[in-house]
mmCIF file of N, CA and C in Angstrom:
data_model
loop_
_atom_site.group_PDB
_atom_site.id
_atom_site.type_symbol
_atom_site.label_atom_id
_atom_site.label_comp_id
_atom_site.label_asym_id
_atom_site.label_seq_id
_atom_site.Cartn_x
_atom_site.Cartn_y
_atom_site.Cartn_z
ATOM 1 N N UNK Z 1 81.330 235.730 132.192
ATOM 2 C CA UNK Z 1 81.202 234.806 131.085
ATOM 3 C C UNK Z 1 82.557 234.171 130.790
ATOM 4 N N UNK Z 2 82.569 232.860 130.686
ATOM 5 C CA UNK Z 2 83.775 232.129 130.350
ATOM 6 C C UNK Z 2 83.905 232.054 128.836
ATOM 7 N N UNK Z 3 85.094 232.296 128.351
ATOM 8 C CA UNK Z 3 85.390 232.124 126.937
ATOM 9 C C UNK Z 3 86.401 231.002 126.768
ATOM 10 N N UNK Z 4 86.152 230.166 125.781
ATOM 11 C CA UNK Z 4 87.002 229.018 125.497
ATOM 12 C C UNK Z 4 87.674 229.223 124.151
ATOM 13 N N UNK Z 5 88.983 229.130 124.140
ATOM 14 C CA UNK Z 5 89.750 229.364 122.930
ATOM 15 C C UNK Z 5 90.690 228.191 122.704
ATOM 16 N N UNK Z 6 90.420 227.438 121.652
ATOM 17 C CA UNK Z 6 91.227 226.275 121.306
ATOM 18 C C UNK Z 6 92.278 226.645 120.266
ATOM 19 N N UNK Z 7 93.397 225.963 120.323
ATOM 20 C CA UNK Z 7 94.466 226.192 119.366
ATOM 21 C C UNK Z 7 95.332 224.956 119.261
ATOM 22 N N UNK Z 8 96.200 224.938 118.273
ATOM 23 C CA UNK Z 8 97.179 223.881 118.140
ATOM 24 C C UNK Z 8 96.908 222.863 117.058
ATOM 25 N N UNK Z 9 95.756 222.946 116.417
ATOM 26 C CA UNK Z 9 95.449 222.004 115.361
ATOM 27 C C UNK Z 9 96.244 222.286 114.102
ATOM 28 N N UNK Z 10 96.077 221.407 113.131
ATOM 29 C CA UNK Z 10 96.774 221.566 111.880
ATOM 30 C C UNK Z 10 96.656 220.334 111.021
ATOM 31 N N UNK Z 11 97.389 220.350 109.932
ATOM 32 C CA UNK Z 11 97.443 219.232 109.002
ATOM 33 C C UNK Z 11 98.650 218.374 109.335
ATOM 34 N N UNK Z 12 98.391 217.110 109.619
ATOM 35 C CA UNK Z 12 99.437 216.199 110.071
ATOM 36 C C UNK Z 12 99.312 214.880 109.325
ATOM 37 N N UNK Z 13 100.445 214.271 109.043
ATOM 38 C CA UNK Z 13 100.440 212.959 108.411
ATOM 39 C C UNK Z 13 100.047 211.873 109.405
ATOM 40 N N UNK Z 14 99.484 210.782 108.925
ATOM 41 C CA UNK Z 14 99.216 209.663 109.825
ATOM 42 C C UNK Z 14 100.465 209.254 110.590
ATOM 43 N N UNK Z 15 100.281 208.978 111.871
ATOM 44 C CA UNK Z 15 101.401 208.639 112.734
ATOM 45 C C UNK Z 15 102.041 209.820 113.416
ATOM 46 N N UNK Z 16 101.675 211.019 113.024
ATOM 47 C CA UNK Z 16 102.234 212.211 113.621
ATOM 48 C C UNK Z 16 101.594 212.548 114.949
ATOM 49 N N UNK Z 17 102.019 213.679 115.510
ATOM 50 C CA UNK Z 17 101.554 214.108 116.827
ATOM 51 C C UNK Z 17 101.194 215.580 116.815
ATOM 52 N N UNK Z 18 100.301 215.940 117.713
ATOM 53 C CA UNK Z 18 99.914 217.319 117.936
ATOM 54 C C UNK Z 18 99.688 217.534 119.421
ATOM 55 N N UNK Z 19 99.818 218.772 119.855
ATOM 56 C CA UNK Z 19 99.375 219.163 121.175
ATOM 57 C C UNK Z 19 98.404 220.316 121.042
ATOM 58 N N UNK Z 20 97.183 220.065 121.450
ATOM 59 C CA UNK Z 20 96.149 221.075 121.425
ATOM 60 C C UNK Z 20 96.089 221.791 122.769
ATOM 61 N N UNK Z 21 95.716 223.050 122.728
ATOM 62 C CA UNK Z 21 95.572 223.839 123.939
ATOM 63 C C UNK Z 21 94.191 224.471 123.975
ATOM 64 N N UNK Z 22 93.681 224.639 125.159
ATOM 65 C CA UNK Z 22 92.413 225.318 125.372
ATOM 66 C C UNK Z 22 92.587 226.272 126.535
ATOM 67 N N UNK Z 23 92.455 227.538 126.255
ATOM 68 C CA UNK Z 23 92.536 228.562 127.284
ATOM 69 C C UNK Z 23 91.137 229.008 127.660
ATOM 70 N N UNK Z 24 90.857 229.016 128.933
ATOM 71 C CA UNK Z 24 89.545 229.387 129.446
ATOM 72 C C UNK Z 24 89.674 230.636 130.305
ATOM 73 N N UNK Z 25 88.914 231.634 129.974
ATOM 74 C CA UNK Z 25 88.896 232.841 130.784
ATOM 75 C C UNK Z 25 88.032 232.635 132.016
ATOM 76 N N UNK Z 26 88.091 233.572 132.915
ATOM 77 C CA UNK Z 26 87.276 233.505 134.108
ATOM 78 C C UNK Z 26 87.953 232.773 135.244
ATOM 79 N N UNK Z 27 87.270 232.710 136.360
ATOM 80 C CA UNK Z 27 87.843 232.159 137.575
ATOM 81 C C UNK Z 27 87.322 230.780 137.951
ATOM 82 N N UNK Z 28 86.462 230.184 137.124
ATOM 83 C CA UNK Z 28 85.845 228.918 137.479
ATOM 84 C C UNK Z 28 86.596 227.698 136.969
ATOM 85 N N UNK Z 29 87.582 227.889 136.116
ATOM 86 C CA UNK Z 29 88.263 226.775 135.470
ATOM 87 C C UNK Z 29 88.794 225.761 136.475
ATOM 88 N N UNK Z 30 89.439 226.225 137.512
ATOM 89 C CA UNK Z 30 90.151 225.344 138.425
ATOM 90 C C UNK Z 30 89.250 224.468 139.279
ATOM 91 N N UNK Z 31 87.978 224.782 139.378
ATOM 92 C CA UNK Z 31 87.075 224.030 140.240
ATOM 93 C C UNK Z 31 86.135 223.118 139.467
ATOM 94 N N UNK Z 32 86.342 222.975 138.179
ATOM 95 C CA UNK Z 32 85.505 222.112 137.358
ATOM 96 C C UNK Z 32 86.332 221.110 136.573
ATOM 97 N N UNK Z 33 85.715 219.963 136.321
ATOM 98 C CA UNK Z 33 86.303 219.012 135.395
ATOM 99 C C UNK Z 33 86.375 219.629 134.003
ATOM 100 N N UNK Z 34 87.284 219.124 133.201
ATOM 101 C CA UNK Z 34 87.459 219.650 131.856
ATOM 102 C C UNK Z 34 87.516 218.502 130.861
ATOM 103 N N UNK Z 35 87.078 218.765 129.648
ATOM 104 C CA UNK Z 35 87.085 217.719 128.644
ATOM 105 C C UNK Z 35 87.379 218.236 127.258
ATOM 106 N N UNK Z 36 87.803 217.311 126.415
ATOM 107 C CA UNK Z 36 87.986 217.569 124.998
ATOM 108 C C UNK Z 36 86.941 216.801 124.211
ATOM 109 N N UNK Z 37 86.294 217.499 123.314
ATOM 110 C CA UNK Z 37 85.339 216.933 122.384
ATOM 111 C C UNK Z 37 85.895 217.029 120.976
ATOM 112 N N UNK Z 38 85.322 216.240 120.086
ATOM 113 C CA UNK Z 38 85.635 216.404 118.679
ATOM 114 C C UNK Z 38 84.396 216.118 117.852
ATOM 115 N N UNK Z 39 84.349 216.742 116.695
ATOM 116 C CA UNK Z 39 83.238 216.538 115.784
ATOM 117 C C UNK Z 39 83.770 216.444 114.362
ATOM 118 N N UNK Z 40 83.569 215.300 113.761
ATOM 119 C CA UNK Z 40 83.942 215.083 112.379
ATOM 120 C C UNK Z 40 82.778 215.477 111.479
ATOM 121 N N UNK Z 41 83.060 215.804 110.224
ATOM 122 C CA UNK Z 41 81.979 216.184 109.310
ATOM 123 C C UNK Z 41 80.902 215.114 109.226
ATOM 124 N N UNK Z 42 79.653 215.531 109.387
ATOM 125 C CA UNK Z 42 78.536 214.617 109.293
ATOM 126 C C UNK Z 42 78.330 213.713 110.484
ATOM 127 N N UNK Z 43 79.100 213.901 111.543
ATOM 128 C CA UNK Z 43 78.992 213.040 112.711
ATOM 129 C C UNK Z 43 78.658 213.842 113.963
ATOM 130 N N UNK Z 44 78.152 213.143 114.953
ATOM 131 C CA UNK Z 44 77.823 213.756 116.225
ATOM 132 C C UNK Z 44 79.093 214.118 116.986
ATOM 133 N N UNK Z 45 79.024 215.193 117.736
ATOM 134 C CA UNK Z 45 80.146 215.552 118.590
ATOM 135 C C UNK Z 45 80.334 214.488 119.663
ATOM 136 N N UNK Z 46 81.572 214.064 119.865
ATOM 137 C CA UNK Z 46 81.867 213.042 120.846
ATOM 138 C C UNK Z 46 82.876 213.563 121.865
ATOM 139 N N UNK Z 47 82.836 212.962 123.035
ATOM 140 C CA UNK Z 47 83.757 213.313 124.108
ATOM 141 C C UNK Z 47 84.896 212.302 124.118
ATOM 142 N N UNK Z 48 86.106 212.781 123.966
ATOM 143 C CA UNK Z 48 87.241 211.871 123.843
ATOM 144 C C UNK Z 48 88.074 211.764 125.109
ATOM 145 N N UNK Z 49 88.063 212.781 125.956
ATOM 146 C CA UNK Z 49 88.912 212.752 127.144
ATOM 147 C C UNK Z 49 88.400 213.726 128.183
ATOM 148 N N UNK Z 50 88.563 213.362 129.447
ATOM 149 C CA UNK Z 50 88.208 214.249 130.548
ATOM 150 C C UNK Z 50 89.318 214.243 131.584
ATOM 151 N N UNK Z 51 89.359 215.308 132.348
ATOM 152 C CA UNK Z 51 90.282 215.396 133.468
ATOM 153 C C UNK Z 51 89.577 216.109 134.602
ATOM 154 N N UNK Z 52 89.666 215.555 135.794
ATOM 155 C CA UNK Z 52 89.011 216.140 136.944
ATOM 156 C C UNK Z 52 89.864 217.242 137.542
ATOM 157 N N UNK Z 53 89.308 217.883 138.554
ATOM 158 C CA UNK Z 53 90.033 218.972 139.202
ATOM 159 C C UNK Z 53 91.319 218.501 139.864
ATOM 160 N N UNK Z 54 91.361 217.235 140.269
ATOM 161 C CA UNK Z 54 92.561 216.713 140.920
ATOM 162 C C UNK Z 54 93.434 215.882 139.989
ATOM 163 N N UNK Z 55 93.126 215.898 138.698
ATOM 164 C CA UNK Z 55 94.009 215.282 137.727
ATOM 165 C C UNK Z 55 93.654 213.886 137.276
ATOM 166 N N UNK Z 56 92.547 213.338 137.737
ATOM 167 C CA UNK Z 56 92.126 212.026 137.279
ATOM 168 C C UNK Z 56 91.623 212.114 135.840
ATOM 169 N N UNK Z 57 92.036 211.172 134.999
ATOM 170 C CA UNK Z 57 91.704 211.225 133.579
ATOM 171 C C UNK Z 57 90.872 210.035 133.147
ATOM 172 N N UNK Z 58 90.150 210.233 132.060
ATOM 173 C CA UNK Z 58 89.358 209.178 131.460
ATOM 174 C C UNK Z 58 89.322 209.419 129.956
ATOM 175 N N UNK Z 59 89.292 208.318 129.191
ATOM 176 C CA UNK Z 59 89.368 208.406 127.742
ATOM 177 C C UNK Z 59 88.361 207.478 127.090
ATOM 178 N N UNK Z 60 87.879 207.899 125.944
ATOM 179 C CA UNK Z 60 87.108 206.999 125.114
ATOM 180 C C UNK Z 60 88.015 205.895 124.582
ATOM 181 N N UNK Z 61 87.449 204.707 124.400
ATOM 182 C CA UNK Z 61 88.247 203.591 123.903
ATOM 183 C C UNK Z 61 88.867 203.884 122.539
ATOM 184 N N UNK Z 62 88.222 204.711 121.769
ATOM 185 C CA UNK Z 62 88.716 205.012 120.437
ATOM 186 C C UNK Z 62 90.045 205.764 120.447
ATOM 187 N N UNK Z 63 90.362 206.413 121.561
ATOM 188 C CA UNK Z 63 91.577 207.215 121.631
ATOM 189 C C UNK Z 63 92.519 206.787 122.746
ATOM 190 N N UNK Z 64 92.090 205.890 123.596
ATOM 191 C CA UNK Z 64 92.893 205.496 124.742
ATOM 192 C C UNK Z 64 94.232 204.922 124.293
ATOM 193 N N UNK Z 65 95.278 205.375 124.949
ATOM 194 C CA UNK Z 65 96.623 204.958 124.598
ATOM 195 C C UNK Z 65 97.315 205.893 123.638
ATOM 196 N N UNK Z 66 96.567 206.738 122.963
ATOM 197 C CA UNK Z 66 97.136 207.695 122.018
ATOM 198 C C UNK Z 66 96.953 209.139 122.447
ATOM 199 N N UNK Z 67 95.904 209.416 123.216
ATOM 200 C CA UNK Z 67 95.597 210.774 123.661
ATOM 201 C C UNK Z 67 95.964 210.931 125.127
ATOM 202 N N UNK Z 68 96.467 212.097 125.480
ATOM 203 C CA UNK Z 68 96.786 212.413 126.858
ATOM 204 C C UNK Z 68 96.260 213.799 127.190
ATOM 205 N N UNK Z 69 95.372 213.872 128.163
ATOM 206 C CA UNK Z 69 94.824 215.145 128.596
ATOM 207 C C UNK Z 69 95.542 215.596 129.863
ATOM 208 N N UNK Z 70 95.796 216.879 129.961
ATOM 209 C CA UNK Z 70 96.422 217.445 131.141
ATOM 210 C C UNK Z 70 95.902 218.860 131.344
ATOM 211 N N UNK Z 71 96.190 219.427 132.501
ATOM 212 C CA UNK Z 71 95.714 220.775 132.773
ATOM 213 C C UNK Z 71 96.732 221.534 133.593
ATOM 214 N N UNK Z 72 96.698 222.832 133.439
ATOM 215 C CA UNK Z 72 97.513 223.746 134.222
ATOM 216 C C UNK Z 72 96.563 224.800 134.764
ATOM 217 N N UNK Z 73 96.131 224.613 135.990
ATOM 218 C CA UNK Z 73 95.135 225.507 136.560
ATOM 219 C C UNK Z 73 95.651 226.935 136.709
ATOM 220 N N UNK Z 74 96.939 227.083 136.947
ATOM 221 C CA UNK Z 74 97.511 228.416 137.079
ATOM 222 C C UNK Z 74 97.404 229.205 135.786
ATOM 223 N N UNK Z 75 97.372 228.494 134.662
ATOM 224 C CA UNK Z 75 97.261 229.133 133.357
ATOM 225 C C UNK Z 75 95.857 229.057 132.781
ATOM 226 N N UNK Z 76 94.923 228.481 133.523
ATOM 227 C CA UNK Z 76 93.559 228.280 133.028
ATOM 228 C C UNK Z 76 93.559 227.584 131.675
ATOM 229 N N UNK Z 77 94.363 226.559 131.564
ATOM 230 C CA UNK Z 77 94.569 225.900 130.283
ATOM 231 C C UNK Z 77 94.495 224.386 130.432
ATOM 232 N N UNK Z 78 93.846 223.750 129.475
ATOM 233 C CA UNK Z 78 93.826 222.304 129.382
ATOM 234 C C UNK Z 78 94.458 221.917 128.049
ATOM 235 N N UNK Z 79 95.195 220.820 128.059
ATOM 236 C CA UNK Z 79 95.924 220.371 126.887
ATOM 237 C C UNK Z 79 95.455 218.997 126.448
ATOM 238 N N UNK Z 80 95.667 218.716 125.189
ATOM 239 C CA UNK Z 80 95.439 217.383 124.663
ATOM 240 C C UNK Z 80 96.602 217.013 123.762
ATOM 241 N N UNK Z 81 97.395 216.064 124.214
ATOM 242 C CA UNK Z 81 98.477 215.527 123.408
ATOM 243 C C UNK Z 81 97.936 214.350 122.610
ATOM 244 N N UNK Z 82 98.099 214.397 121.322
ATOM 245 C CA UNK Z 82 97.627 213.337 120.449
ATOM 246 C C UNK Z 82 98.828 212.716 119.755
ATOM 247 N N UNK Z 83 99.006 211.439 119.952
ATOM 248 C CA UNK Z 83 100.077 210.695 119.308
ATOM 249 C C UNK Z 83 99.489 209.666 118.352
ATOM 250 N N UNK Z 84 100.322 209.205 117.444
ATOM 251 C CA UNK Z 84 99.919 208.169 116.487
ATOM 252 C C UNK Z 84 98.610 208.527 115.798
ATOM 253 N N UNK Z 85 98.568 209.710 115.261
ATOM 254 C CA UNK Z 85 97.346 210.197 114.637
ATOM 255 C C UNK Z 85 96.895 209.308 113.487
ATOM 256 N N UNK Z 86 95.593 209.125 113.416
ATOM 257 C CA UNK Z 86 94.958 208.345 112.378
ATOM 258 C C UNK Z 86 94.026 209.237 111.572
ATOM 259 N N UNK Z 87 93.754 208.873 110.328
ATOM 260 C CA UNK Z 87 92.795 209.666 109.544
ATOM 261 C C UNK Z 87 91.445 209.827 110.241
ATOM 262 N N UNK Z 88 91.017 208.835 110.996
ATOM 263 C CA UNK Z 88 89.750 208.913 111.708
ATOM 264 C C UNK Z 88 89.747 209.934 112.827
ATOM 265 N N UNK Z 89 90.919 210.456 113.186
ATOM 266 C CA UNK Z 89 91.002 211.524 114.178
ATOM 267 C C UNK Z 89 90.682 212.888 113.585
ATOM 268 N N UNK Z 90 90.542 212.965 112.286
ATOM 269 C CA UNK Z 90 90.227 214.226 111.637
ATOM 270 C C UNK Z 90 88.897 214.764 112.143
ATOM 271 N N UNK Z 91 88.916 215.967 112.686
ATOM 272 C CA UNK Z 91 87.730 216.562 113.284
ATOM 273 C C UNK Z 91 88.079 217.955 113.765
ATOM 274 N N UNK Z 92 87.054 218.690 114.138
ATOM 275 C CA UNK Z 92 87.249 219.919 114.883
ATOM 276 C C UNK Z 92 87.220 219.565 116.363
ATOM 277 N N UNK Z 93 88.228 219.993 117.081
ATOM 278 C CA UNK Z 93 88.367 219.665 118.490
ATOM 279 C C UNK Z 93 87.974 220.862 119.346
ATOM 280 N N UNK Z 94 87.146 220.599 120.346
ATOM 281 C CA UNK Z 94 86.629 221.615 121.239
ATOM 282 C C UNK Z 94 86.907 221.230 122.687
ATOM 283 N N UNK Z 95 87.018 222.220 123.524
ATOM 284 C CA UNK Z 95 87.043 221.971 124.956
ATOM 285 C C UNK Z 95 85.760 222.479 125.587
ATOM 286 N N UNK Z 96 85.423 221.916 126.705
ATOM 287 C CA UNK Z 96 84.274 222.375 127.468
ATOM 288 C C UNK Z 96 84.307 221.706 128.836
ATOM 289 N N UNK Z 97 83.314 222.011 129.633
ATOM 290 C CA UNK Z 97 83.178 221.437 130.965
ATOM 291 C C UNK Z 97 82.186 220.285 130.874
ATOM 292 N N UNK Z 98 82.648 219.050 130.950
ATOM 293 C CA UNK Z 98 81.798 217.908 130.628
ATOM 294 C C UNK Z 98 80.982 217.401 131.803
ATOM 295 N N UNK Z 99 79.891 216.741 131.452
ATOM 296 C CA UNK Z 99 79.223 215.892 132.409
ATOM 297 C C UNK Z 99 79.875 214.524 132.407
ATOM 298 N N UNK Z 100 79.222 213.576 133.035
ATOM 299 C CA UNK Z 100 79.744 212.220 133.093
ATOM 300 C C UNK Z 100 79.764 211.596 131.705
ATOM 301 N N UNK Z 101 80.852 210.930 131.373
ATOM 302 C CA UNK Z 101 80.963 210.273 130.078
ATOM 303 C C UNK Z 101 79.936 209.161 129.949
ATOM 304 N N UNK Z 102 79.281 209.139 128.817
ATOM 305 C CA UNK Z 102 78.303 208.113 128.490
ATOM 306 C C UNK Z 102 78.817 207.390 127.259
ATOM 307 N N UNK Z 103 79.339 206.198 127.461
ATOM 308 C CA UNK Z 103 80.030 205.483 126.402
ATOM 309 C C UNK Z 103 79.184 204.363 125.832
ATOM 310 N N UNK Z 104 79.138 204.304 124.522
ATOM 311 C CA UNK Z 104 78.483 203.230 123.797
ATOM 312 C C UNK Z 104 79.494 202.688 122.806
ATOM 313 N N UNK Z 105 79.934 201.465 123.053
ATOM 314 C CA UNK Z 105 81.018 200.937 122.248
ATOM 315 C C UNK Z 105 82.301 201.683 122.540
ATOM 316 N N UNK Z 106 82.974 202.149 121.498
ATOM 317 C CA UNK Z 106 84.238 202.843 121.682
ATOM 318 C C UNK Z 106 84.090 204.355 121.718
ATOM 319 N N UNK Z 107 82.876 204.846 121.526
ATOM 320 C CA UNK Z 107 82.617 206.272 121.440
ATOM 321 C C UNK Z 107 81.850 206.730 122.673
ATOM 322 N N UNK Z 108 82.179 207.908 123.182
ATOM 323 C CA UNK Z 108 81.553 208.449 124.373
ATOM 324 C C UNK Z 108 80.939 209.810 124.088
ATOM 325 N N UNK Z 109 79.951 210.155 124.893
ATOM 326 C CA UNK Z 109 79.264 211.426 124.774
ATOM 327 C C UNK Z 109 79.022 211.992 126.163
ATOM 328 N N UNK Z 110 78.831 213.283 126.231
ATOM 329 C CA UNK Z 110 78.429 213.940 127.466
ATOM 330 C C UNK Z 110 77.987 215.349 127.151
ATOM 331 N N UNK Z 111 76.851 215.725 127.692
ATOM 332 C CA UNK Z 111 76.410 217.104 127.557
ATOM 333 C C UNK Z 111 77.295 217.997 128.416
ATOM 334 N N UNK Z 112 77.811 219.064 127.863
ATOM 335 C CA UNK Z 112 78.606 219.970 128.690
ATOM 336 C C UNK Z 112 77.721 220.756 129.644
ATOM 337 N N UNK Z 113 78.303 221.186 130.730
ATOM 338 C CA UNK Z 113 77.553 222.002 131.678
ATOM 339 C C UNK Z 113 77.620 223.477 131.329
ATOM 340 N N UNK Z 114 78.458 223.836 130.377
ATOM 341 C CA UNK Z 114 78.581 225.201 129.902
ATOM 342 C C UNK Z 114 77.928 225.290 128.530
ATOM 343 N N UNK Z 115 77.124 226.325 128.326
ATOM 344 C CA UNK Z 115 76.273 226.393 127.141
ATOM 345 C C UNK Z 115 76.959 226.949 125.905
ATOM 346 N N UNK Z 116 78.174 227.419 126.045
ATOM 347 C CA UNK Z 116 78.824 228.089 124.932
ATOM 348 C C UNK Z 116 80.093 227.363 124.522
ATOM 349 N N UNK Z 117 80.261 227.254 123.211
ATOM 350 C CA UNK Z 117 81.421 226.606 122.627
ATOM 351 C C UNK Z 117 82.355 227.632 121.995
ATOM 352 N N UNK Z 118 83.637 227.305 122.013
ATOM 353 C CA UNK Z 118 84.578 228.085 121.243
ATOM 354 C C UNK Z 118 84.503 227.714 119.776
ATOM 355 N N UNK Z 119 85.412 228.259 118.991
ATOM 356 C CA UNK Z 119 85.441 227.957 117.568
ATOM 357 C C UNK Z 119 86.068 226.603 117.263
ATOM 358 N N UNK Z 120 86.761 226.039 118.223
ATOM 359 C CA UNK Z 120 87.429 224.777 118.009
ATOM 360 C C UNK Z 120 88.713 224.948 117.221
ATOM 361 N N UNK Z 121 89.461 223.862 117.127
ATOM 362 C CA UNK Z 121 90.672 223.856 116.322
ATOM 363 C C UNK Z 121 90.652 222.634 115.424
ATOM 364 N N UNK Z 122 90.929 222.845 114.161
ATOM 365 C CA UNK Z 122 90.822 221.788 113.163
ATOM 366 C C UNK Z 122 92.053 220.897 113.186
ATOM 367 N N UNK Z 123 91.806 219.609 113.292
ATOM 368 C CA UNK Z 123 92.851 218.604 113.147
ATOM 369 C C UNK Z 123 92.549 217.806 111.889
ATOM 370 N N UNK Z 124 93.478 217.807 110.972
ATOM 371 C CA UNK Z 124 93.326 217.056 109.738
ATOM 372 C C UNK Z 124 94.491 216.093 109.605
ATOM 373 N N UNK Z 125 94.180 214.820 109.494
ATOM 374 C CA UNK Z 125 95.198 213.776 109.388
ATOM 375 C C UNK Z 125 95.108 213.189 107.993
ATOM 376 N N UNK Z 126 96.112 213.453 107.206
ATOM 377 C CA UNK Z 126 96.103 213.019 105.821
ATOM 378 C C UNK Z 126 97.525 212.977 105.299
ATOM 379 N N UNK Z 127 97.762 212.050 104.406
ATOM 380 C CA UNK Z 127 99.046 211.976 103.740
ATOM 381 C C UNK Z 127 99.036 212.701 102.407
#
């Protein structure tokens, strides 16, 4: 069983930066694509960034240019660097193994291929 543990969130002022981390147990991490999701209160969970096994990245238009996803397979860890934080970025951020991004407008979605979610890490952007 793979366990996903997110960390690195916090309370940040608009314009600030954070680096989120997701540690995945088990031996399957390195052979699967990885993604970051977020869910704001009252809203559907959305997929904001993905990274393939060979490092190719993709981003939702809502975050492109501000978010950077990376991975360290040796550490079974995926990262999300968030710059120029906006209040609309406030959400609980989760990692998982994504399917293909399905984008409508600036927001994207994808059903994960793994059925279990971690607790996520809260990002709050407020002055």
